[in-house]
Coordinates of N, CA and C in Angstrom, one line a residue:
M1059 N 179.5 90.6 -98.5 CA 178.9 89.4 -99.0 C 177.4 89.3 -98.7
T1060 N 176.7 88.8 -99.6 CA 175.3 88.7 -99.5 C 174.9 87.3 -98.9
S1061 N 173.9 87.2 -98.2 CA 173.5 85.9 -97.7 C 172.7 85.1 -98.7
A1062 N 172.9 83.8 -98.7 CA 172.1 83.0 -99.6 C 170.7 82.8 -99.1
R1063 N 169.8 82.9 -99.9 CA 168.4 82.8 -99.5 C 167.7 81.7 -100.3
S1064 N 166.9 80.9 -99.6 CA 166.3 79.8 -100.3 C 165.2 80.3 -101.2
T1065 N 165.2 79.8 -102.4 CA 164.2 80.3 -103.4 C 163.2 79.1 -103.7
S1066 N 163.1 78.2 -102.8 CA 162.3 77.0 -103.1 C 160.8 77.3 -102.8
G1067 N 160.5 78.5 -102.2 CA 159.1 78.8 -102.0 C 158.6 78.3 -100.6
A1068 N 159.5 77.6 -99.9 CA 159.1 77.1 -98.6 C 159.1 78.3 -97.6
P1069 N 158.1 78.3 -96.7 CA 158.0 79.3 -95.8 C 159.1 79.3 -94.8
D1070 N 159.5 80.4 -94.2 CA 160.6 80.4 -93.2 C 160.1 81.1 -92.0
A1071 N 160.9 81.1 -91.0 CA 160.5 81.7 -89.7 C 160.3 83.2 -89.8
T1072 N 161.0 83.9 -90.7 CA 160.9 85.3 -90.9 C 159.6 85.8 -91.6
S1073 N 159.0 84.9 -92.4 CA 157.9 85.3 -93.2 C 156.6 85.3 -92.4
G1074 N 156.6 84.6 -91.3 CA 155.4 84.5 -90.5 C 154.4 83.5 -91.0
A1075 N 154.7 82.8 -92.0 CA 153.9 81.7 -92.5 C 154.0 80.5 -91.6
P1076 N 153.0 79.7 -91.4 CA 153.1 78.5 -90.6 C 154.0 77.4 -91.2
L1077 N 154.7 76.7 -90.4 CA 155.6 75.7 -90.8 C 155.0 74.3 -90.6
A1078 N 153.7 74.2 -90.3 CA 153.1 72.9 -89.9 C 153.2 71.9 -91.0
A1079 N 153.1 72.2 -92.2 CA 153.1 71.3 -93.3 C 154.6 70.8 -93.5
D1080 N 155.5 71.6 -93.2 CA 156.9 71.2 -93.4 C 157.5 70.4 -92.2
K1081 N 156.9 70.6 -91.0 CA 157.4 69.9 -89.8 C 156.7 68.6 -89.6
P1082 N 157.4 67.6 -89.1 CA 156.8 66.3 -88.8 C 155.9 66.5 -87.5
A1083 N 154.9 65.7 -87.4 CA 154.0 65.7 -86.3 C 154.8 65.4 -85.0
R1084 N 154.4 66.0 -83.9 CA 155.1 65.7 -82.7 C 154.4 64.5 -82.0
C1085 N 155.1 63.5 -81.7 CA 154.5 62.3 -81.0 C 153.9 62.7 -79.6
N1086 N 154.5 63.6 -78.9 CA 154.1 64.0 -77.6 C 152.6 64.5 -77.7
N1087 N 152.2 65.0 -78.8 CA 150.8 65.6 -79.0 C 149.9 64.6 -79.6
C1088 N 150.3 63.3 -79.7 CA 149.4 62.3 -80.3 C 148.8 61.4 -79.3
T1089 N 147.6 60.9 -79.5 CA 146.9 60.0 -78.6 C 147.5 58.6 -78.6
H1090 N 148.1 58.2 -79.7 CA 148.7 56.9 -79.8 C 150.1 56.7 -79.2
Y1091 N 150.7 57.8 -78.8 CA 152.1 57.8 -78.3 C 152.1 57.4 -76.8
F1092 N 153.0 56.6 -76.4 CA 153.2 56.2 -75.0 C 154.6 56.0 -74.7
I1093 N 154.9 56.1 -73.4 CA 156.3 55.8 -72.8 C 156.2 54.4 -72.3
T1094 N 157.2 53.6 -72.7 CA 157.2 52.2 -72.3 C 157.9 51.9 -70.9
H1095 N 158.8 52.7 -70.5 CA 159.6 52.5 -69.3 C 160.5 51.3 -69.5
E1096 N 160.8 50.8 -70.7 CA 161.8 49.8 -70.9 C 163.1 50.5 -71.3
A1097 N 164.2 50.1 -70.8 CA 165.4 50.8 -70.9 C 165.9 50.9 -72.4
H1098 N 165.6 49.9 -73.2 CA 166.1 49.9 -74.6 C 165.1 50.4 -75.6
F1099 N 163.8 50.3 -75.2 CA 162.7 50.7 -76.1 C 161.8 51.7 -75.4
R1100 N 162.2 52.9 -75.2 CA 161.4 53.8 -74.4 C 160.1 54.4 -75.0
Y1101 N 160.1 54.5 -76.3 CA 158.9 55.2 -76.9 C 158.1 54.2 -77.7
G1102 N 156.8 54.4 -77.7 CA 155.9 53.5 -78.4 C 154.8 54.2 -79.2
C1103 N 154.2 53.5 -80.1 CA 153.1 54.0 -80.9 C 152.0 52.8 -80.9
R1104 N 150.9 53.1 -80.3 CA 149.8 52.1 -80.3 C 149.2 51.9 -81.7
A1105 N 149.1 52.9 -82.5 CA 148.5 52.8 -83.8 C 149.3 51.9 -84.7
L1106 N 150.6 52.1 -84.7 CA 151.4 51.3 -85.5 C 151.9 50.0 -84.8
G1107 N 151.8 49.9 -83.5 CA 152.1 48.7 -82.8 C 153.6 48.4 -82.7
F1108 N 154.4 49.4 -82.4 CA 155.8 49.1 -82.1 C 156.4 50.0 -81.0
K1109 N 157.5 49.6 -80.6 CA 158.3 50.3 -79.6 C 159.7 50.6 -80.2
S1110 N 160.3 51.7 -79.8 CA 161.5 52.2 -80.4 C 162.4 52.9 -79.5
Q1111 N 163.7 53.0 -79.9 CA 164.7 53.8 -79.1 C 164.5 55.3 -79.4
Q1112 N 163.9 55.6 -80.5 CA 163.7 56.9 -81.0 C 162.2 57.3 -80.9
Q1113 N 161.9 58.6 -81.1 CA 160.5 59.0 -81.2 C 159.9 58.2 -82.4
P1114 N 158.7 57.7 -82.3 CA 158.1 57.0 -83.4 C 158.0 57.8 -84.7
I1115 N 157.9 59.1 -84.7 CA 157.8 59.8 -86.0 C 159.1 59.8 -86.7
R1116 N 160.2 59.7 -86.0 CA 161.5 59.5 -86.6 C 161.7 58.2 -87.4
V1117 N 161.1 57.1 -86.8 CA 161.2 55.8 -87.4 C 160.3 55.8 -88.7
V1118 N 159.1 56.4 -88.5 CA 158.2 56.5 -89.7 C 158.8 57.3 -90.8
M1119 N 159.4 58.5 -90.5 CA 160.0 59.3 -91.5 C 161.1 58.6 -92.2
A1120 N 161.9 57.9 -91.4 CA 163.1 57.1 -92.0 C 162.6 56.0 -92.9
A1121 N 161.5 55.3 -92.5 CA 161.0 54.2 -93.3 C 160.3 54.6 -94.6
S1122 N 159.4 55.7 -94.4 CA 158.5 56.0 -95.5 C 158.7 57.4 -96.2
A1123 N 159.5 58.2 -95.5 CA 159.7 59.6 -95.9 C 158.4 60.4 -96.0
Q1124 N 157.4 60.0 -95.2 CA 156.1 60.7 -95.2 C 155.8 61.0 -93.7
Q1125 N 154.8 61.9 -93.6 CA 154.3 62.2 -92.3 C 153.6 61.0 -91.8
C1126 N 153.4 60.9 -90.5 CA 152.6 59.8 -89.9 C 151.2 60.0 -90.3
L1127 N 150.6 59.0 -90.9 CA 149.2 59.0 -91.3 C 148.2 58.7 -90.2
Y1128 N 148.7 58.2 -89.0 CA 147.9 57.9 -87.9 C 147.9 58.9 -86.8
F1129 N 148.6 60.0 -87.0 CA 148.6 61.1 -86.0 C 147.2 61.6 -85.7
Q1130 N 146.9 61.6 -84.4 CA 145.6 62.1 -83.9 C 145.9 63.0 -82.7
A1131 N 145.6 64.2 -82.8 CA 145.9 65.2 -81.7 C 145.2 64.9 -80.4
K1132 N 145.9 65.0 -79.3 CA 145.2 64.8 -78.0 C 144.2 65.9 -77.8
K1133 N 143.2 65.6 -77.1 CA 142.1 66.5 -76.8 C 142.3 67.2 -75.4

C-alpha cells in the first residue's frame, strides 16, 4: 500500500520548510499574554482585553479563523 501524501503545497516537517505561516502564534511568546490566577479564567490577553479558560489564540482562531493581529514577540 502506498501512503497518501498531501498535494496542497503546504510545507511539512520532512521538507525542512518553516511552518510559521501555518501555525498559530504562541501566546506564551507574546507581550500581551498574562496568567490571571483565577480558577475559571486562567489566561488573558491585554491587547484584546479578555480572560479565557483557553489560550487566547484558540479563542481568536475560533472567532475569526485568522491569526492574532496583535501578536508582539517578547524581547
